[in-house]
Short mmCIF file of C-alpha atoms in Angstrom, two decimals:
data_model
loop_
_atom_site.label_atom_id
_atom_site.label_comp_id
_atom_site.label_asym_id
_atom_site.label_seq_id
_atom_site.Cartn_x
_atom_site.Cartn_y
_atom_site.Cartn_z
CA MET T 1 0.00 6.10 20.03
CA ARG T 2 -2.45 7.91 17.81
CA ASN T 3 -5.03 6.30 15.53
CA ILE T 4 -5.35 7.01 11.82
CA ILE T 5 -7.77 5.86 9.14
CA VAL T 6 -6.40 4.09 6.07
CA ARG T 7 -7.25 5.68 2.72
CA ASN T 8 -7.73 3.93 -0.61
CA LYS T 9 -4.60 2.24 -2.01
CA GLN T 10 -2.40 3.03 1.01
CA THR T 11 0.27 0.62 2.18
CA LEU T 12 2.06 0.37 5.50
CA PHE T 13 5.05 2.03 3.85
CA ASP T 14 2.86 4.97 2.79
CA LEU T 15 1.58 5.36 6.34
CA ALA T 16 5.05 5.06 7.89
CA ILE T 17 6.34 7.87 5.68
CA GLN T 18 3.27 10.09 6.05
CA TYR T 19 2.79 9.75 9.81
CA CYS T 20 6.27 8.85 11.12
CA GLY T 21 8.45 10.58 8.55
CA GLN T 22 10.55 7.59 7.49
CA ALA T 23 10.07 4.30 5.69
CA GLU T 24 11.98 2.42 8.39
CA SER T 25 9.03 2.97 10.73
CA VAL T 26 7.04 0.44 8.69
CA PHE T 27 8.24 -2.25 11.08
CA ASP T 28 6.93 -0.32 14.10
CA VAL T 29 3.60 0.31 12.36
CA ALA T 30 3.24 -3.36 11.48
CA LEU T 31 4.17 -4.47 15.00
CA ALA T 32 1.75 -2.01 16.65
CA ASN T 33 -1.10 -3.40 14.55
CA GLY T 34 -0.24 -7.11 14.46
CA LEU T 35 0.43 -7.01 10.72
CA SER T 36 3.14 -8.05 8.29
CA ILE T 37 4.78 -5.24 6.32
CA THR T 38 3.36 -6.73 3.11
CA ASP T 39 -0.26 -7.05 4.29
CA ARG T 40 -2.88 -5.30 2.20
CA LEU T 41 -4.87 -2.68 4.04
CA THR T 42 -8.59 -2.01 3.86
CA PRO T 43 -9.74 1.57 3.23
CA GLY T 44 -11.50 2.88 6.34
CA GLU T 45 -9.54 0.59 8.64
CA THR T 46 -8.18 2.22 11.82
CA LEU T 47 -4.50 1.66 12.64
CA LYS T 48 -2.27 2.72 15.52
CA MET T 49 0.70 4.90 14.60
CA PRO T 50 3.96 4.92 16.55
CA PRO T 51 5.64 8.22 17.48
CA VAL T 52 6.86 10.65 14.83
CA GLU T 53 10.53 10.10 13.97
CA LYS T 54 11.13 12.90 11.46
CA LYS T 55 8.82 15.79 12.35
CA ARG T 56 9.75 18.00 9.36
CA ILE T 57 8.78 15.32 6.86
CA VAL T 58 5.45 14.68 8.61
CA GLU T 59 4.75 18.43 8.66
CA TYR T 60 5.62 18.69 4.95
CA PHE T 61 3.07 16.00 4.08
CA ALA T 62 0.41 17.65 6.26
CA VAL T 63 0.97 21.22 5.05
CA ASN T 64 0.97 20.20 1.39
CA GLN T 65 -1.90 17.74 1.89
CA PHE T 66 0.10 14.89 0.37
CA ILE T 67 -1.47 11.50 0.94
CA PRO T 68 0.77 8.76 -0.42
CA ALA T 69 -1.13 5.83 -1.89
CA THR T 70 1.20 3.55 -3.82
CA GLU T 71 -0.58 0.20 -3.81
CA TYR T 72 -1.09 -1.16 -7.29
CA GLU T 73 -3.20 -3.92 -8.72
CA GLU T 74 -1.39 -6.79 -10.31
CA ILE T 75 -2.48 -7.50 -13.84
CA GLN T 76 -1.96 -10.81 -15.51
CA LEU T 77 -0.71 -10.77 -19.02
CA CYS T 78 -1.74 -13.87 -20.79
CA GLU T 79 0.14 -14.70 -23.95
CA GLY T 80 0.87 -17.80 -25.95
CA ILE T 81 -0.59 -21.25 -26.11
CA GLY T 82 -0.94 -21.49 -22.32
CA CYS T 83 -3.79 -18.97 -22.48
CA TRP T 84 -5.73 -20.43 -25.35
CA TYR T 85 -9.09 -22.08 -24.79
CA ILE T 86 -10.10 -25.03 -26.96
CA GLU T 87 -12.93 -24.15 -29.36
CA ILE T 88 -12.62 -20.44 -28.51
CA ASP T 89 -9.05 -19.35 -29.26
CA PHE T 90 -7.78 -22.71 -30.46
CA ILE T 91 -9.94 -24.57 -32.96
CA VAL T 92 -9.45 -28.33 -33.16
CA SER T 93 -10.27 -29.79 -36.55
#
Protein backbone atom coordinates (compact mmCIF):
# COMPACT_ATOMS: atom_id res chain seq x y z
CA MET A 1 0.00 0.00 0.00
CA ARG A 2 1.17 3.50 -0.74
CA ASN A 3 0.64 6.56 1.45
CA ILE A 4 -0.96 9.78 0.27
CA ILE A 5 -1.59 13.15 1.91
CA VAL A 6 -5.16 14.45 2.09
CA ARG A 7 -5.76 17.85 0.51
CA ASN A 8 -8.30 20.47 1.56
CA LYS A 9 -11.96 19.42 1.13
CA GLN A 10 -11.18 15.88 -0.02
CA THR A 11 -13.41 12.97 0.90
CA LEU A 12 -12.72 9.25 0.89
CA PHE A 13 -14.72 9.05 -2.35
CA ASP A 14 -12.45 11.67 -3.94
CA LEU A 15 -9.37 9.70 -2.91
CA ALA A 16 -10.80 6.38 -4.09
CA ILE A 17 -11.46 7.80 -7.54
CA GLN A 18 -8.17 9.71 -7.79
CA TYR A 19 -5.85 6.98 -6.52
CA CYS A 20 -7.73 3.73 -7.24
CA GLY A 21 -9.73 4.75 -10.31
CA GLN A 22 -13.19 3.84 -9.05
CA ALA A 23 -15.63 4.99 -6.40
CA GLU A 24 -16.23 1.41 -5.23
CA SER A 25 -12.72 1.42 -3.75
CA VAL A 26 -13.96 3.79 -1.03
CA PHE A 27 -14.69 0.74 1.11
CA ASP A 28 -11.12 -0.52 0.75
CA VAL A 29 -9.71 2.93 1.53
CA ALA A 30 -11.88 3.22 4.64
CA LEU A 31 -10.98 -0.29 5.81
CA ALA A 32 -7.24 0.27 5.27
CA ASN A 33 -7.38 3.38 7.45
CA GLY A 34 -9.87 2.32 10.13
CA LEU A 35 -12.43 4.89 8.96
CA SER A 36 -16.09 5.01 7.99
CA ILE A 37 -16.84 6.05 4.41
CA THR A 38 -18.58 9.18 5.73
CA ASP A 39 -15.78 10.34 8.05
CA ARG A 40 -14.45 13.84 7.47
CA LEU A 41 -10.77 14.01 6.63
CA THR A 42 -8.20 16.47 7.89
CA PRO A 43 -6.01 18.24 5.32
CA GLY A 44 -2.42 17.07 5.73
CA GLU A 45 -3.48 13.71 7.13
CA THR A 46 -1.65 10.67 5.72
CA LEU A 47 -3.76 7.74 4.51
CA LYS A 48 -2.94 4.33 3.08
CA MET A 49 -4.23 3.66 -0.43
CA PRO A 50 -5.13 0.19 -1.69
CA PRO A 51 -3.95 -1.00 -5.12
CA VAL A 52 -5.02 0.76 -8.31
CA GLU A 53 -8.11 -0.83 -9.86
CA LYS A 54 -8.51 1.25 -13.02
CA LYS A 55 -5.06 2.40 -14.12
CA ARG A 56 -6.25 4.57 -17.04
CA ILE A 57 -8.48 6.67 -14.80
CA VAL A 58 -5.70 7.16 -12.25
CA GLU A 59 -3.30 8.16 -15.04
CA TYR A 60 -5.88 10.61 -16.44
CA PHE A 61 -6.17 12.36 -13.07
CA ALA A 62 -2.38 12.50 -12.69
CA VAL A 63 -1.60 13.72 -16.22
CA ASN A 64 -4.26 16.43 -16.10
CA GLN A 65 -3.42 17.33 -12.48
CA PHE A 66 -7.04 16.86 -11.39
CA ILE A 67 -7.45 16.78 -7.64
CA PRO A 68 -11.06 16.07 -6.73
CA ALA A 69 -12.23 17.87 -3.60
CA THR A 70 -15.99 17.62 -3.23
CA GLU A 71 -16.58 18.11 0.48
CA TYR A 72 -18.99 20.93 1.18
CA GLU A 73 -19.91 22.85 4.27
CA GLU A 74 -23.46 22.55 5.47
CA ILE A 75 -25.20 25.86 5.91
CA GLN A 76 -28.19 26.31 8.10
CA LEU A 77 -31.01 28.33 6.73
CA CYS A 78 -32.99 29.82 9.50
CA GLU A 79 -36.44 31.05 8.63
CA GLY A 80 -39.66 31.67 10.48
CA ILE A 81 -40.60 32.10 14.08
CA GLY A 82 -38.30 29.28 15.21
CA CYS A 83 -35.31 31.52 14.49
CA TRP A 84 -36.50 34.69 16.11
CA TYR A 85 -34.91 35.97 19.29
CA ILE A 86 -37.06 37.79 21.85
CA GLU A 87 -36.23 41.50 22.04
CA ILE A 88 -34.02 41.27 18.93
CA ASP A 89 -36.15 39.92 16.09
CA PHE A 90 -39.38 39.55 18.03
CA ILE A 91 -40.43 42.49 20.18
CA VAL A 92 -42.78 41.74 23.06
CA SER A 93 -44.99 44.64 24.03
